[in-house]
Coordinates of C-alpha atoms and ligand atoms in Angstrom, one line a residue:
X1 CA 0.0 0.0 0.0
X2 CA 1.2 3.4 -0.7
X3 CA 0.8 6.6 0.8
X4 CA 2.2 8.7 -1.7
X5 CA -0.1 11.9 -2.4
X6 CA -0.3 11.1 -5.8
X7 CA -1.4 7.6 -5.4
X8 CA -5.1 6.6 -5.0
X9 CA -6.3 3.5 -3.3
X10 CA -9.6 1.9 -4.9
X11 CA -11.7 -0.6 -3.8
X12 CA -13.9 -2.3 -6.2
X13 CA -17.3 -3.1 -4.1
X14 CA -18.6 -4.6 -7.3
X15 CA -19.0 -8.1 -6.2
X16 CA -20.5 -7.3 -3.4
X17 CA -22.5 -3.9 -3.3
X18 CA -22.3 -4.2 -7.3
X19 CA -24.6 -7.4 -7.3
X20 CA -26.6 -7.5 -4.0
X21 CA -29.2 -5.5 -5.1
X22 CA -29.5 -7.5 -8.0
X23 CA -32.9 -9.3 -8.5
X24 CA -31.9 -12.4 -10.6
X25 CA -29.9 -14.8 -9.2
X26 CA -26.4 -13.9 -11.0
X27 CA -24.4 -17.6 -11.3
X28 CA -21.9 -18.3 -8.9
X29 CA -19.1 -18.6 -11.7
X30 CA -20.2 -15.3 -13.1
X31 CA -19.3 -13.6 -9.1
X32 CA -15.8 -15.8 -9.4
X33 CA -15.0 -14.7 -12.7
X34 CA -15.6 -11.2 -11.7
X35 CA -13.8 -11.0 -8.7
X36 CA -10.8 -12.7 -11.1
X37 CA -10.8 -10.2 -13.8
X38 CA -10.9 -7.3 -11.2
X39 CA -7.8 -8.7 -9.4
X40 CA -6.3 -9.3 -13.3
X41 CA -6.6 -5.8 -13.8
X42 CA -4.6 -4.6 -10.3
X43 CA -7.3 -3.7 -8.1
X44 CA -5.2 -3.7 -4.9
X45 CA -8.5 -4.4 -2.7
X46 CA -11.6 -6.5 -3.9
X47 CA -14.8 -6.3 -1.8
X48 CA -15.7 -10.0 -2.9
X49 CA -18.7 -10.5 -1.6
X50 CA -21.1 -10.3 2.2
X51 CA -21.6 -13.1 5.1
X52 CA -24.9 -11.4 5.7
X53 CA -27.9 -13.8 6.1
X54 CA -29.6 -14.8 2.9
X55 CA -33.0 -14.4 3.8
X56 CA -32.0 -10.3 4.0
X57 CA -30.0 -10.8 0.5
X58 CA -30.2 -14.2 -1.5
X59 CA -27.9 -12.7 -4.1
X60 CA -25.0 -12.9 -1.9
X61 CA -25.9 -16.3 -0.3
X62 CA -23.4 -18.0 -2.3
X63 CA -20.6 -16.3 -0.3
X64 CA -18.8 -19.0 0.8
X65 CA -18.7 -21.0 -2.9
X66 CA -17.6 -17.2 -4.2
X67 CA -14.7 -17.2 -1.9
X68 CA -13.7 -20.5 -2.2
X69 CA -14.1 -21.0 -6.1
X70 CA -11.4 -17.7 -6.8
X71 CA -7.8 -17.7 -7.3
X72 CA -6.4 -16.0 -5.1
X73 CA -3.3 -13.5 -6.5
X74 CA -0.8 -12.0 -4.7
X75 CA -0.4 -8.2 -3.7
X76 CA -4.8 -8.5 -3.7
X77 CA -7.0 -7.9 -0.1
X78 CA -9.8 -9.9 -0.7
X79 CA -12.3 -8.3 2.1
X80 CA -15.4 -9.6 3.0
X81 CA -18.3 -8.0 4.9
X82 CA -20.1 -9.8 7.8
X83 CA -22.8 -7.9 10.3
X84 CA -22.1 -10.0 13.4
X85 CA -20.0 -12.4 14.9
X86 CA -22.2 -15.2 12.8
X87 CA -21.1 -13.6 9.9
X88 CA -17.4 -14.0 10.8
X89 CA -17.8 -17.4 11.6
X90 CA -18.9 -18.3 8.2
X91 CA -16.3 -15.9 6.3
X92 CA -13.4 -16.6 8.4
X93 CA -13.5 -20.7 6.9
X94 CA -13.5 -18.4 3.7
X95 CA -9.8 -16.8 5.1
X96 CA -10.0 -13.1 4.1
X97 CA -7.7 -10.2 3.6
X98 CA -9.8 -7.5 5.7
X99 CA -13.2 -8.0 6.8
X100 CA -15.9 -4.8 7.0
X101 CA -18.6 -4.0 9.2
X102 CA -21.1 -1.5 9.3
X103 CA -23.1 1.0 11.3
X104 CA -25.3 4.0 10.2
X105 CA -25.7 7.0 11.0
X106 CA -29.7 7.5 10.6
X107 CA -31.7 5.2 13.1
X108 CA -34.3 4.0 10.5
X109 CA -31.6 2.9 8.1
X110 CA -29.8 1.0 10.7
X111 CA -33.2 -0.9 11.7
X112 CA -34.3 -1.3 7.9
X113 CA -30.6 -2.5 7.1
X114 CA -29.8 -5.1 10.0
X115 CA -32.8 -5.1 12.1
X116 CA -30.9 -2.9 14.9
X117 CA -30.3 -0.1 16.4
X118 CA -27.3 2.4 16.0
X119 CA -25.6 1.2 19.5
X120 CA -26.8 -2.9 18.3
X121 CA -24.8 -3.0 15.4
X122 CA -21.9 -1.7 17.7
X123 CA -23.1 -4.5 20.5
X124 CA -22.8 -7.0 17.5
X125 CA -19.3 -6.0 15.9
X126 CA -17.6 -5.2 19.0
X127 CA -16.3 -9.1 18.9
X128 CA -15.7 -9.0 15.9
X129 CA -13.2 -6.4 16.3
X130 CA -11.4 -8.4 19.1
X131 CA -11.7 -12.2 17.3
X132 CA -10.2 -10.3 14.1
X133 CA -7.7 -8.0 16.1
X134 CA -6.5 -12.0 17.8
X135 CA -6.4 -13.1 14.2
X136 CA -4.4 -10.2 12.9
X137 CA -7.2 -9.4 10.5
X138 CA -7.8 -5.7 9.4
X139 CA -11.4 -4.2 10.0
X140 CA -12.7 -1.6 7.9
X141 CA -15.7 0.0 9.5
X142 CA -18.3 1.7 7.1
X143 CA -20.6 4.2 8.5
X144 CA -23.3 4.1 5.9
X145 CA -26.1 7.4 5.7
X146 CA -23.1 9.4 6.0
X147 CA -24.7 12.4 3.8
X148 CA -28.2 11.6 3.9
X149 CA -30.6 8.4 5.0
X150 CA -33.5 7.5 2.7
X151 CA -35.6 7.4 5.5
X152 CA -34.9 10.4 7.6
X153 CA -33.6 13.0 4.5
X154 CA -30.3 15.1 5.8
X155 CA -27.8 13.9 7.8
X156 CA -26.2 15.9 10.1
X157 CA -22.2 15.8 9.6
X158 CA -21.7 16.0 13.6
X159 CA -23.5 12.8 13.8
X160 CA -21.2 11.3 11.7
X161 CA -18.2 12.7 14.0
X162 CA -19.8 11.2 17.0
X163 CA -19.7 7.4 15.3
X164 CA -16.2 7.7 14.2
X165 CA -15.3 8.7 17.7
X166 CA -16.8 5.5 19.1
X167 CA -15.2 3.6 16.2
X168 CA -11.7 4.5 16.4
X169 CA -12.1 3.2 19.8
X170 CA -12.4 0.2 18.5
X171 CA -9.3 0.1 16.2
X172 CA -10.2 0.1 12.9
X173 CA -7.9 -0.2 9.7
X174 CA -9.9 2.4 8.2
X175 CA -13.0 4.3 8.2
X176 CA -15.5 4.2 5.4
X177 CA -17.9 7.2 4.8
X178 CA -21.0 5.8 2.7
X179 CA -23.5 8.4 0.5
X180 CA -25.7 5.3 0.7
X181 CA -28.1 6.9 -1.6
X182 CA -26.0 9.2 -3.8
X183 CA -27.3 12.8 -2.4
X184 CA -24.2 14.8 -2.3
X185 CA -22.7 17.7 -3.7
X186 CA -19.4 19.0 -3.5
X187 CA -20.3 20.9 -1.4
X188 CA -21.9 18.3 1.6
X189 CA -18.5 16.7 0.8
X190 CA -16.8 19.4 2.5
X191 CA -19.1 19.9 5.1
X192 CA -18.4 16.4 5.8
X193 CA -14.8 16.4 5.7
X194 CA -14.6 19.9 7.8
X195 CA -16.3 18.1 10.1
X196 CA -14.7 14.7 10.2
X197 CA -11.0 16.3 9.7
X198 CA -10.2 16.7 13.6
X199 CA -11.1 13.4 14.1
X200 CA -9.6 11.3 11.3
X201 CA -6.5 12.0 8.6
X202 CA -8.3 12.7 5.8
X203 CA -5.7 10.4 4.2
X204 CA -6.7 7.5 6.2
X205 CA -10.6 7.6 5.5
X206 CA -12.3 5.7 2.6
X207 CA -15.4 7.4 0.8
X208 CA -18.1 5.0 -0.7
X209 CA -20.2 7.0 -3.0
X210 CA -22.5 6.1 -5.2
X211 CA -23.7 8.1 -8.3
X212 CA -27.4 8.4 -7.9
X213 CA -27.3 11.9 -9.3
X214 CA -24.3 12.0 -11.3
X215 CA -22.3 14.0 -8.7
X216 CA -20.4 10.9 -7.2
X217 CA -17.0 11.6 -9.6
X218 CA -17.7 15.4 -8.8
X219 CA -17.7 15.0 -5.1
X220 CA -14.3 12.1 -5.5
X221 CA -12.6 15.4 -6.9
X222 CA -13.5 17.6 -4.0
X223 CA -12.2 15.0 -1.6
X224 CA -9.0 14.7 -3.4
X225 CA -8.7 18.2 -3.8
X226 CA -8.9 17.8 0.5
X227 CA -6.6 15.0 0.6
X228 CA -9.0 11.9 0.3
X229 CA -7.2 9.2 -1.5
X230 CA -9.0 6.3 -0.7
X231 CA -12.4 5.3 -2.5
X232 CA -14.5 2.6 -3.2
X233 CA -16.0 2.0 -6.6
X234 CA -17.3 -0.6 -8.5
X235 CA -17.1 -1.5 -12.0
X236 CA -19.5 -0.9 -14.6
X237 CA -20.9 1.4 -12.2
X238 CA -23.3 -1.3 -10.8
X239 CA -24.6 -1.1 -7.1
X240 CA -27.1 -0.2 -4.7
X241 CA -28.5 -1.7 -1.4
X242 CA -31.7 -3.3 -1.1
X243 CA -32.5 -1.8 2.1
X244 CA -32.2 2.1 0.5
X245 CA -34.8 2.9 -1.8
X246 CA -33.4 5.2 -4.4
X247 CA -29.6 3.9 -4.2
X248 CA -28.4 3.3 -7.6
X249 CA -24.9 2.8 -8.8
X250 CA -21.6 3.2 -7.5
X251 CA -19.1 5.7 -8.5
X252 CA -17.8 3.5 -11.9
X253 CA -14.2 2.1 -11.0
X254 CA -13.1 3.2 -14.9
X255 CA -14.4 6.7 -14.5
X256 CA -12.7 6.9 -11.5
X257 CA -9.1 5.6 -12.2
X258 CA -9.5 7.3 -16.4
X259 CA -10.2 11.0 -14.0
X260 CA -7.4 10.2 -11.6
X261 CA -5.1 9.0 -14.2
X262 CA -5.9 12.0 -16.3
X263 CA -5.2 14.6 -13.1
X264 CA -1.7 13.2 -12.5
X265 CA -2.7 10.8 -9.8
X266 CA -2.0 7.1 -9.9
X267 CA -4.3 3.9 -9.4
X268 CA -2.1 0.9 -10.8
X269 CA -5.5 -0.4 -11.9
X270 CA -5.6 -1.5 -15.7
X271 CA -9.0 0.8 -16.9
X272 CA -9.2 -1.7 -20.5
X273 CA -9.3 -4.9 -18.4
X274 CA -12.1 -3.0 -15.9
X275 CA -13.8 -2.3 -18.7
X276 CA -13.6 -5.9 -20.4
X277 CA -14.9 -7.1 -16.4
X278 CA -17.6 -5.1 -16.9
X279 CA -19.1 -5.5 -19.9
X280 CA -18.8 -9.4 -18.7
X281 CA -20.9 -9.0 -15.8
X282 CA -23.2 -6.5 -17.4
X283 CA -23.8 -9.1 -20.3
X284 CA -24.7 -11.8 -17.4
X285 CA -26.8 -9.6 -15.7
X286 CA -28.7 -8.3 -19.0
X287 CA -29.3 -12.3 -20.4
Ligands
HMG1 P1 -31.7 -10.8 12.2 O1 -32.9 -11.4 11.5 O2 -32.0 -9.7 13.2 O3 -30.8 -11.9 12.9 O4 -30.8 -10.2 11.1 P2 -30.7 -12.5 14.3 O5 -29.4 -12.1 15.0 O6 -32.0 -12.2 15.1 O7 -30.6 -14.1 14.0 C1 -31.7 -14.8 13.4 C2 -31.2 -15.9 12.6 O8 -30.3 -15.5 11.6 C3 -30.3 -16.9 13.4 O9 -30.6 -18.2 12.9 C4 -28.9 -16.5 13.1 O10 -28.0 -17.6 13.2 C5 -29.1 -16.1 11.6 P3 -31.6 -19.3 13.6 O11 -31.1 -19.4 15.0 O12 -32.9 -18.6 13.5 O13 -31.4 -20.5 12.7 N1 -28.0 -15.2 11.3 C6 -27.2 -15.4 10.2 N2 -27.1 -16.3 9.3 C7 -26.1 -16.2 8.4 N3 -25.2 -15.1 8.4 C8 -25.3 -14.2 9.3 C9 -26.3 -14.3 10.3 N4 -26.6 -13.5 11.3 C10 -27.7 -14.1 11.9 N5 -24.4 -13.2 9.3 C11 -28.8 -9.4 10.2 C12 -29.7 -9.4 11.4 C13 -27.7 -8.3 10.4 C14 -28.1 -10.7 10.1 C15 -29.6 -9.1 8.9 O14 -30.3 -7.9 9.1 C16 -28.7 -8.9 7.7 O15 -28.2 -9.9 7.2 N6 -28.6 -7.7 7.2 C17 -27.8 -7.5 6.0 C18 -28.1 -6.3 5.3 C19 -27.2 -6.0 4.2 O16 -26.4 -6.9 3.8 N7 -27.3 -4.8 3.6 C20 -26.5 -4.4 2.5 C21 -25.1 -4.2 3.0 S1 -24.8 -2.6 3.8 C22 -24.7 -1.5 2.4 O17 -25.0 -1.8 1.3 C23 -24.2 -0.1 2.7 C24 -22.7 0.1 2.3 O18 -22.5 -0.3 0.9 C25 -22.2 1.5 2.5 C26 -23.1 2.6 1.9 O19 -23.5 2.5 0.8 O20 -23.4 3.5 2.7 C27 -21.8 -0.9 3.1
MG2 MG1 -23.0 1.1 -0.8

């Protein structure tokens, strides 16, 4: 991993957020090959796929097959995302690089999205935290509703502060911002970050953003131009969470790494072979 300012960390959530919203039952091999071509291409951190359980999303129940059916290459994190300490039971026979969990910071999205409140979903990943910390596996925490909850409309960016506080506590690898339903601006991104700054190195923290209004590259610039240089992205833009009405797409990992590239900044990600992943998922998903 580098931390040169010119470098930018992506994650492709594609496998994961990418298909979970998806309707039809996408093959298992279709998942594998994706999560292949995305490491072929030099993503440096694949979110592969969720331990969640699949009567909340039967898209994803086929976690375990997923992981075990991929090759794994070197210089990849393959991360996974579990809810609870169930969850990491299942996904730690699946060995991953990194493992995510997730809070939010609207009430009505955390009860729509895990069936729990805000302080539950700490109650419930607090273990997971110590099993992976014993393990010496990283833990990315995502703070979903981050901008604004399709429940409960704005978000307020102290909020926001407040969860981070109780997270870093906890010892993340990173923190994950999530516009869970794609309502910012450039301008709620630096609210957000203004906010979030005394508590976090804006270096250090991930933004998930998906592109509901076609602001999501527009807001990655702003951050960057604040020092973000961690993201998460999928390819072919897909995404969107089952439990957020009105959450389309991800921020596209192509438009992402073809604007950084052309800005001076550096991925390592091969945009042809992201683009050759996508149009084979898209053509699974479209059949
Ligand atoms: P629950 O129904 O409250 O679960 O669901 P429970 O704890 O009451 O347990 C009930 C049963 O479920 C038990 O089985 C458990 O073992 C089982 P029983 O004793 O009845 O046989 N169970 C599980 N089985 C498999 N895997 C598990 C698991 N946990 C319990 N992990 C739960 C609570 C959190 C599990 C459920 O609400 C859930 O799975 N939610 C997942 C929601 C989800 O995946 N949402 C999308 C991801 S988040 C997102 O997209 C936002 C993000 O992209 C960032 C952004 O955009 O902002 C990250
Ligand atoms: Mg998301």
């Amino acid at each position: 991993m580098s931390d040169a300012a010119d470098r930018v960390w992506i994650t492709d959530v594609g496998p994961r957020d990418g298909l979970q919203n998806e309707s039809t039952p996408v093959p298992t091999a279709a998942k594998i090959n994706l999560v292949d071509a995305l490491s072929a291409a030099g993503l440096p951190d694949i979110e592969a796929t969720a331990f969640v359980r699949a009567s909340w999303v039967p898209q994803l129940a086929d976690a375990s097959e997923v992981m075990h059916g991929i090759t794994r290459r070197q210089g990849t994190l393959y991360t996974v995302l579990v809810p609870n300490e169930r969850g990491l039971d299942r996904a730690m026979e699946a060995n991953p690089d990194k493992v995510a969990v997730f809070t939010a910071a609207s009430e009505t999205f955390a009860q729509r999205n895990t069936n729990a409140s805000i302080d539950e979903t700490f109650d419930r990943f607090a273990p997971v935290f110590e099993r992976c910390s014993a393990a010496g596996l990283p833990v990315r925490a995502y703070v979903s509703t981050a901008i604004a909850c399709p429940y409960e409309g704005a978000v307020a960016p102290g909020a926001v502060v407040r969860l981070i506080e109780r997270l870093v506590d906890l010892g993340p690898c990173e923190i994950d911002l999530g516009d869970t339903i794609g309502a910012a601006g450039p301008e709620d991104i630096d609210a957000l970050l203004d906010a979030v700054g005394g508590t976090v190195e804006l270096s250090e923290l991930v933004l998930h953003l998906h592109d509901t209004g076609g602001r999501a590259l527009a807001c990655a610039q702003r951050a960057i131009e604040r020092g973000v240089r961690r993201f998460d992205a999928a390819c072919g833009g897909l995404g969107g969470c089952p439990f957020a009405p009105g959450a389309p797409g991800n921020l596209s990992t192509s438009s992402l790494v073809r604007h950084c590239e052309a800005t001076g900044l550096h991925t390592g990600i091969d945009v042809d072979a992201v683009d050759t992943a996508a149009r084979a998922i898209r053509s699974v998903l479209n059949s």
